[in-house]
Protein backbone atom coordinates (compact mmCIF):
# COMPACT_ATOMS: atom_id res chain seq x y z
CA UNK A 1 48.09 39.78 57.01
CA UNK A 2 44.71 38.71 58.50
CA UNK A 3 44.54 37.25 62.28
CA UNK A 4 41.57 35.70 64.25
CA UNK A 5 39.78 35.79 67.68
CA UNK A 6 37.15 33.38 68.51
CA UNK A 7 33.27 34.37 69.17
CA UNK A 8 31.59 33.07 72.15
CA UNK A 9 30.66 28.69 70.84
CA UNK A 10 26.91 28.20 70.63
CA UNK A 11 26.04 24.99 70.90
CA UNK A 12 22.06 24.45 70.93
CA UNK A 13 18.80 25.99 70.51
CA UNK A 14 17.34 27.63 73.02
CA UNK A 15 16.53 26.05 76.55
CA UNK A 16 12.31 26.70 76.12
CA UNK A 17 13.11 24.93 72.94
CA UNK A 18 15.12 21.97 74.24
CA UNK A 19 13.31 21.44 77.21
CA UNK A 20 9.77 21.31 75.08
CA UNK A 21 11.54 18.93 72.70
CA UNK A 22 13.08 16.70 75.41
CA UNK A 23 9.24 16.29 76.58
CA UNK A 24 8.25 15.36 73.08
CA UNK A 25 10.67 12.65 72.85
CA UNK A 26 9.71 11.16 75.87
CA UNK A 27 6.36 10.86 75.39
CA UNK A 28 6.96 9.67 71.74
CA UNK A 29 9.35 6.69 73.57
CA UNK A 30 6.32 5.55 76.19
CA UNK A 31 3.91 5.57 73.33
CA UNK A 32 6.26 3.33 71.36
CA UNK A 33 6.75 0.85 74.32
CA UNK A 34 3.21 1.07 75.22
CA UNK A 35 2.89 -0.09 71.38
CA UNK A 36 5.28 -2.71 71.47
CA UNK A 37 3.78 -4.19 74.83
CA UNK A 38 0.52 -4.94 73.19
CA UNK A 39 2.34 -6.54 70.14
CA UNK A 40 5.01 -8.64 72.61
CA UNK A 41 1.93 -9.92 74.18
CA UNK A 42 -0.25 -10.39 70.73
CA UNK A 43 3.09 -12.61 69.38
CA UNK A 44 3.72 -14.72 72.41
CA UNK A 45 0.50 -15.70 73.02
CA UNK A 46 0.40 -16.78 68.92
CA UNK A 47 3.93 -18.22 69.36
CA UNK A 48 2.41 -21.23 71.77
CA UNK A 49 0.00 -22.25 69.47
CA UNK A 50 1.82 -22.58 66.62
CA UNK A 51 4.90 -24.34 67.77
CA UNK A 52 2.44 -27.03 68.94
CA UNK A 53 0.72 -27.35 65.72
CA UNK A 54 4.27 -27.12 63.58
CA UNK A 55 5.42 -29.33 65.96
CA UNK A 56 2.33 -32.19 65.55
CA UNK A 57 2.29 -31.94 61.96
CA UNK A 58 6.11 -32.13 60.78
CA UNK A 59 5.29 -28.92 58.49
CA UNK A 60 8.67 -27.16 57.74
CA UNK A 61 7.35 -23.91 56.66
CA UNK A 62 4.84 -23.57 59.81
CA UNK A 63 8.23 -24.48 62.21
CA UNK A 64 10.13 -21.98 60.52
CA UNK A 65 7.14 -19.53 60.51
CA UNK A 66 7.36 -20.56 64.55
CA UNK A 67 11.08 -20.51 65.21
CA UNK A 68 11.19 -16.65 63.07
CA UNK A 69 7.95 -15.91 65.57
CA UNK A 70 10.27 -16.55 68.48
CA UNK A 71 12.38 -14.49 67.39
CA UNK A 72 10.50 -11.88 66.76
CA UNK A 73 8.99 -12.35 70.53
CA UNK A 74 13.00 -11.91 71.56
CA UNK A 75 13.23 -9.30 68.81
CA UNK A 76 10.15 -6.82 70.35
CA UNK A 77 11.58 -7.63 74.49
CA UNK A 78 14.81 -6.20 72.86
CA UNK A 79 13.19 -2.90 70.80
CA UNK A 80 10.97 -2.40 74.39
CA UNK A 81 14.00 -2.63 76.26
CA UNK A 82 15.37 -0.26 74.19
CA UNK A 83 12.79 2.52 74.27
CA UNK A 84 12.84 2.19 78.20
CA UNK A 85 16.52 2.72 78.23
CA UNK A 86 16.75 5.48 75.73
CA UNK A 87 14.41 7.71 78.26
CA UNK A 88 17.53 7.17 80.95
CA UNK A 89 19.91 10.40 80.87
CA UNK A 90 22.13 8.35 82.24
CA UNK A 91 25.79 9.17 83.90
CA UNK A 92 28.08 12.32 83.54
CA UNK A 93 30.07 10.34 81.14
CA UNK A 94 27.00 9.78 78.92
CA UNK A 95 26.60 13.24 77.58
CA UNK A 96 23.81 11.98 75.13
CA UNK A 97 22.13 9.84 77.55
CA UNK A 98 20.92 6.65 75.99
CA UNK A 99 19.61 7.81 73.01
CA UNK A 100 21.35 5.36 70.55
CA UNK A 101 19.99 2.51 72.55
CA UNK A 102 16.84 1.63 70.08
CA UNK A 103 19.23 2.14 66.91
CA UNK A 104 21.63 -0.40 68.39
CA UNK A 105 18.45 -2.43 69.00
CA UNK A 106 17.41 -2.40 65.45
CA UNK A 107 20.82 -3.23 64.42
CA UNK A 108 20.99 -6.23 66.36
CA UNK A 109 17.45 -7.59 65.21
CA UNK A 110 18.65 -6.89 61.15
CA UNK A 111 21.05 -9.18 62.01
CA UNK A 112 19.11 -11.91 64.02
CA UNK A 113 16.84 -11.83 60.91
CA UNK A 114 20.02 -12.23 58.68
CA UNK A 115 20.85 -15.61 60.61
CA UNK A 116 17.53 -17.46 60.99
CA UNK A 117 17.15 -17.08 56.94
CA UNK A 118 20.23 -18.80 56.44
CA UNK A 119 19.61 -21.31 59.09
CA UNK A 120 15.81 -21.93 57.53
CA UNK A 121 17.96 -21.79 54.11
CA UNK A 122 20.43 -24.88 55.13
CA UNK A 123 17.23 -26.87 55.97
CA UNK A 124 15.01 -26.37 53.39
CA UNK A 125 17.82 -27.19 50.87
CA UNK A 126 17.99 -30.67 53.08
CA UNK A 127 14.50 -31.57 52.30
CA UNK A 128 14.53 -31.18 48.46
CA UNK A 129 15.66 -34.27 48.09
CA UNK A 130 13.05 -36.15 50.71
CA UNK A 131 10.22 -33.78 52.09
CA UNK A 132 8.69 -35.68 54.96
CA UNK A 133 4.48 -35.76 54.47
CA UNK A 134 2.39 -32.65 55.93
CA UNK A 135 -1.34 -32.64 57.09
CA UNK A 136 -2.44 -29.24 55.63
CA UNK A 137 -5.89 -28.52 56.99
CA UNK A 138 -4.05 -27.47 60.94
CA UNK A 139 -1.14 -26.05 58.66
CA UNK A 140 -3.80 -23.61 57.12
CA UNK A 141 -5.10 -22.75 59.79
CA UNK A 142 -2.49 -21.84 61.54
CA UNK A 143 -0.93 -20.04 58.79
CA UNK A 144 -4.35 -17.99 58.21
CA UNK A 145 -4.63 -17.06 61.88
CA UNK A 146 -0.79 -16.11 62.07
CA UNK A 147 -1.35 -14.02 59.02
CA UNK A 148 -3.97 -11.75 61.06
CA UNK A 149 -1.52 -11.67 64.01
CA UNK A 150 1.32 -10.42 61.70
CA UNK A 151 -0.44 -7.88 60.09
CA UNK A 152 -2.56 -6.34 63.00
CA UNK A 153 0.88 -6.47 65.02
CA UNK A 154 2.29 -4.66 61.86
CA UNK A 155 -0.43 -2.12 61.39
CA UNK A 156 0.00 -0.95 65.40
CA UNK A 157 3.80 -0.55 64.77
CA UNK A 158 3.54 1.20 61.58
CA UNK A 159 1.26 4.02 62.99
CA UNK A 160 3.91 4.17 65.62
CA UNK A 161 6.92 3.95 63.83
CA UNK A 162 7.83 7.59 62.21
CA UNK A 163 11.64 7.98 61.80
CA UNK A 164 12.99 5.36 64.52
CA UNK A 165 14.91 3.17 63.83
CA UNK A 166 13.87 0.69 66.66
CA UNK A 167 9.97 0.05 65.37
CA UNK A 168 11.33 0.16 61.85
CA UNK A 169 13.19 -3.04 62.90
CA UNK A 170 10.17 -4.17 65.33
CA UNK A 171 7.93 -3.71 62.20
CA UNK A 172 9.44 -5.15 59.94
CA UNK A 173 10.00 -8.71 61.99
CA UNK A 174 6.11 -8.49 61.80
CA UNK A 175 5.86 -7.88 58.27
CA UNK A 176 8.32 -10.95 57.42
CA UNK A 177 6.44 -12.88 59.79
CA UNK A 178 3.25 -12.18 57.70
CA UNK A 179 4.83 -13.34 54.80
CA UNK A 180 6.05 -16.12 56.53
CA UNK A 181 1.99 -17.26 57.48
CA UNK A 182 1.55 -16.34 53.34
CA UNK A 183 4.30 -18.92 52.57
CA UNK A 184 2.55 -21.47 55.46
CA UNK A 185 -0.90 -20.85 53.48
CA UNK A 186 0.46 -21.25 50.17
CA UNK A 187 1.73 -24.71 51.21
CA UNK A 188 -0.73 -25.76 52.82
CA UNK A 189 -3.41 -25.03 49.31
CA UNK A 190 -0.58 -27.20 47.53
CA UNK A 191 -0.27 -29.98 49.44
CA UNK A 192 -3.85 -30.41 49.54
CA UNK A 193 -4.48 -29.80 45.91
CA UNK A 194 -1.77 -31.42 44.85
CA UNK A 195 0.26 -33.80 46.99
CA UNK A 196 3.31 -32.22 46.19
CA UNK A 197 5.04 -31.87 49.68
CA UNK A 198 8.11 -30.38 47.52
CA UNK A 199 6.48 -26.95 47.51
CA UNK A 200 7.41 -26.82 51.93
CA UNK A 201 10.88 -26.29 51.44
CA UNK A 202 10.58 -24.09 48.22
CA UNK A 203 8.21 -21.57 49.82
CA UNK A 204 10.30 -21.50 52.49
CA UNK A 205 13.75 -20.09 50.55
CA UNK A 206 11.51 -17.97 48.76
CA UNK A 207 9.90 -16.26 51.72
CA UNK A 208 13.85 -16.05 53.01
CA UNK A 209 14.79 -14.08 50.03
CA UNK A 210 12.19 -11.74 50.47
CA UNK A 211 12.88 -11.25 53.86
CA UNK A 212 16.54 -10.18 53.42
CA UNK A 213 15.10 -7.90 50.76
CA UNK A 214 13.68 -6.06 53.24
CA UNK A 215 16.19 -6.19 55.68
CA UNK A 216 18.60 -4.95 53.98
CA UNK A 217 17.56 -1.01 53.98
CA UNK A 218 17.11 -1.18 57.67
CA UNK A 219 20.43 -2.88 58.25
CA UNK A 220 21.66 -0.14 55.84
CA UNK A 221 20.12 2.73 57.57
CA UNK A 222 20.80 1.46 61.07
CA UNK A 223 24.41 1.30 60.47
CA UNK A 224 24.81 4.88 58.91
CA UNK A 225 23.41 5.95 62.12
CA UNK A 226 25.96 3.77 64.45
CA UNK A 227 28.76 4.48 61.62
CA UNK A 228 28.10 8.73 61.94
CA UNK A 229 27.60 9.03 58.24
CA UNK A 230 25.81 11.88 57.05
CA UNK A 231 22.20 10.71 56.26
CA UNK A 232 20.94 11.24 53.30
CA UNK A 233 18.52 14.04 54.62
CA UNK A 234 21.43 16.91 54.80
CA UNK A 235 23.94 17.97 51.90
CA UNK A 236 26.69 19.11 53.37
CA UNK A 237 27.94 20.51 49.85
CA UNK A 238 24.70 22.87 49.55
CA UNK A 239 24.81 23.80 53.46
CA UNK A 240 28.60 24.71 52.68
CA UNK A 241 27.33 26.43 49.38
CA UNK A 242 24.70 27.98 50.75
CA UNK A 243 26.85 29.71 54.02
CA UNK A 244 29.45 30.41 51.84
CA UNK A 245 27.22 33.01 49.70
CA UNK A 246 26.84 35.26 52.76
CA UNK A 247 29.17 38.17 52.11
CA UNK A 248 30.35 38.21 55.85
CA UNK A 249 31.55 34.16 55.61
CA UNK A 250 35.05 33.60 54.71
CA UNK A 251 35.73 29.99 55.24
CA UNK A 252 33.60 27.07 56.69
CA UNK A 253 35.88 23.82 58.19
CA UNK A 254 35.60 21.26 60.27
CA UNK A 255 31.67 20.93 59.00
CA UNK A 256 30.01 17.60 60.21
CA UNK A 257 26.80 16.10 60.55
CA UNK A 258 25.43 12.86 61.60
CA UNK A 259 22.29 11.23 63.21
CA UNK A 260 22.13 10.44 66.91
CA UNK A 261 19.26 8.44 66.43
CA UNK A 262 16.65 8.21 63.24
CA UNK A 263 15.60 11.83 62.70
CA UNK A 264 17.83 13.62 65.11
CA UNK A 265 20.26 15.58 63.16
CA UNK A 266 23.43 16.71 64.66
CA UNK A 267 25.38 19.20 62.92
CA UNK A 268 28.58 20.85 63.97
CA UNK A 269 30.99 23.77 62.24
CA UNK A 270 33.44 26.24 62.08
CA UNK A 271 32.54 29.17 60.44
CA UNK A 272 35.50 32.15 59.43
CA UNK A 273 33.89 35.66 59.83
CA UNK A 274 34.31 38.94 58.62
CA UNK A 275 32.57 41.23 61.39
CA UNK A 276 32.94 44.71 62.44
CA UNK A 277 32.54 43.93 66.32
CA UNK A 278 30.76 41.12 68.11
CA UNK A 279 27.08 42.57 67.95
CA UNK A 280 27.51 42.15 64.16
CA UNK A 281 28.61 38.64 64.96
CA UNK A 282 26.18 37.75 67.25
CA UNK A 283 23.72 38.91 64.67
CA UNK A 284 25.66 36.87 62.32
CA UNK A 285 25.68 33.76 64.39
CA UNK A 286 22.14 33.63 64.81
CA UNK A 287 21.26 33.94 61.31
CA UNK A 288 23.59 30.90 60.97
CA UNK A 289 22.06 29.05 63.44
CA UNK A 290 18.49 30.02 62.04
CA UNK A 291 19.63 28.78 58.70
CA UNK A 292 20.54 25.62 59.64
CA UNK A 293 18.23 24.87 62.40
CA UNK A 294 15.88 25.61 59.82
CA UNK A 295 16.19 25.13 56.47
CA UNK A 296 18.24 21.87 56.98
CA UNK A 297 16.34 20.41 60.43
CA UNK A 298 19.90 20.64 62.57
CA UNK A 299 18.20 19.33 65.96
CA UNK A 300 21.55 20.14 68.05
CA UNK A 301 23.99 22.32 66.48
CA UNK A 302 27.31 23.27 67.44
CA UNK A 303 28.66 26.53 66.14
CA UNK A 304 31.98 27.98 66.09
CA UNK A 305 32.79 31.60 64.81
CA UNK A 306 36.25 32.51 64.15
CA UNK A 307 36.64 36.33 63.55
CA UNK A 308 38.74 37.21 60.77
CA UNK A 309 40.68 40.91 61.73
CA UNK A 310 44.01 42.45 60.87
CA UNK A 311 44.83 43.87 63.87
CA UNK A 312 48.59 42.70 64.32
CA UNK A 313 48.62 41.54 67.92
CA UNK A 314 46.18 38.99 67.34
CA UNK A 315 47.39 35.18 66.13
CA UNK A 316 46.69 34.41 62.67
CA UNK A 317 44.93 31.17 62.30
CA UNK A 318 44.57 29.89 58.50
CA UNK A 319 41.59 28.63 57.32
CA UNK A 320 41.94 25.15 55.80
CA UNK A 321 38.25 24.99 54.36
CA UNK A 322 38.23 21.03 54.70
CA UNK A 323 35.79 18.64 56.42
């Protein structure tokens, strides 16, 4: 009959490593607020202007374009907030610090964009029936000049965005914003082609659907994160495969991974052994660790070795092999 000891846990990579890492993601976080401050300001300044003009020529689509503006203003406060409190380590009973702040950010802001489509949606469908006249030579302009803030606002973000989460969420209130001013353009050609003041509340729920198109992945990807599911960037049936053809691996259980924020992969596992003494499992351990470090990006990884012997004074603990 077969009976276990424990090897020493290890838990991370080394502290050179850590410590080098840690500076990395702090300077990545101040480069990302420093980002989002010249956006925040770029927005509000924009947001002024064309609440007035929405505001003096009854034009549905340019409010909406205004009222989705302010939220985006709210939106980037909330993702800058974020970054500055995910660079807090903050109490003993935080043992990750704040790093799940900007995920929980973008989260929130998924879901802000969620609402203010449906509430555009309710009052767009109220003015099929009567849509009130629109001057569209300050609509275009204003939609034109939006368009340019939206995508230069977009453009900073996206060469700032990378894996997180938080500018994802940032970005793409920009990038619905942009199609918002396309929508306010669009209108604005109509009505002064045409006449047809019908084609206000139309663009409108058309812009909404495309927005919660592409909302929907970050609302998607934002809760995997907050939910721990496994991202889709790690297997765990080919890391389990792949440990399991080492000759000296018995058993893997308790093998979990998860993201503590966008691209930060936390992996934990028990691993059964077959080792002649611990220098063999220390040996054994860091190839482990190597391997998954490695080949499958494990930022922080938790190991635990469980030493398979028969000596008989030793307690026998079973291997279950399950998650």
């Amino acid at each position: 009959m077969s009976a276990h000891t424990h090897a020493p846990d290890d838990s991370h990579h080394g502290h050179g490593h850590g410590h080098a890492h840690g500076h990395g993601l702090a300077a990545s976080a101040r480069g990302r607020g420093q980002t989002l401050r010249v956006v925040l300001l770029l927005n509000a300044a924009f947001l002024a202007v064309e609440v007035v003009v929405g505001l003096l020529t009854n034009s549905l689509a340019l409010l909406g374009d205004a009222l989705h503006m302010g939220t985006d203003v709210a939106a980037l406060l909330l993702a800058l907030a974020a970054e500055r409190i995910s660079l807090s380590p903050g109490g003993p009973a935080h043992t990750f610090g704040y790093r799940r702040a900007p995920t929980l950010a973008a989260f929130g802001n998924a879901l802000t964009m969620v609402a203010l489509v449906l509430i555009l949606a309710v009052e767009a469908i109220g003015r099929l029936d009567a849509p009130p006249a629109i001057p569209s030579t300050p609509v275009l302009v204003a939609g034109v000049v939006g368009l340019l803030v939206n995508l230069g606002s977009a453009a900073l973000l996206h060469a700032r965005a990378g894996h997180s989460h938080n500018m994802r969420g940032a970005m793409l209130h920009m990038l619905a914003d942009a199609l918002g001013s396309v929508g306010v353009i669009v209108s604005a050609v109509v009505i002064a082609a045409t006449g047809w003041f019908m084609v206000d509340p139309i663009v409108t729920l058309a812009i909404g659907a495309l927005i919660l198109a592409a909302t929907w992945p970050l609302l998607r990807d934002a809760s995997r994160t907050l939910l721990q599911i496994s991202p889709p960037s790690i297997d765990l049936t080919a890391v389990r495969a792949s440990l399991m053809r080492r000759p000296d691996v018995a058993c893997i259980e308790d093998l979990h991974a998860w993201e503590l924020d966008a691209g930060y992969l936390v992996v934990t596992a028990c691993v059964h052994v077959r080792c002649e003494d611990l220098a063999a499992c220390e040996t054994l351990r860091r190839s482990i660790h190597e391997e998954l470090s490695h080949g499958f990006a494990a930022a922080h990884l938790t190991l635990e070795l469980v030493i398979e012997t028969d000596h008989p004074a030793l307690p026998e603990r079973p291997c279950s092999g399950g998650l």
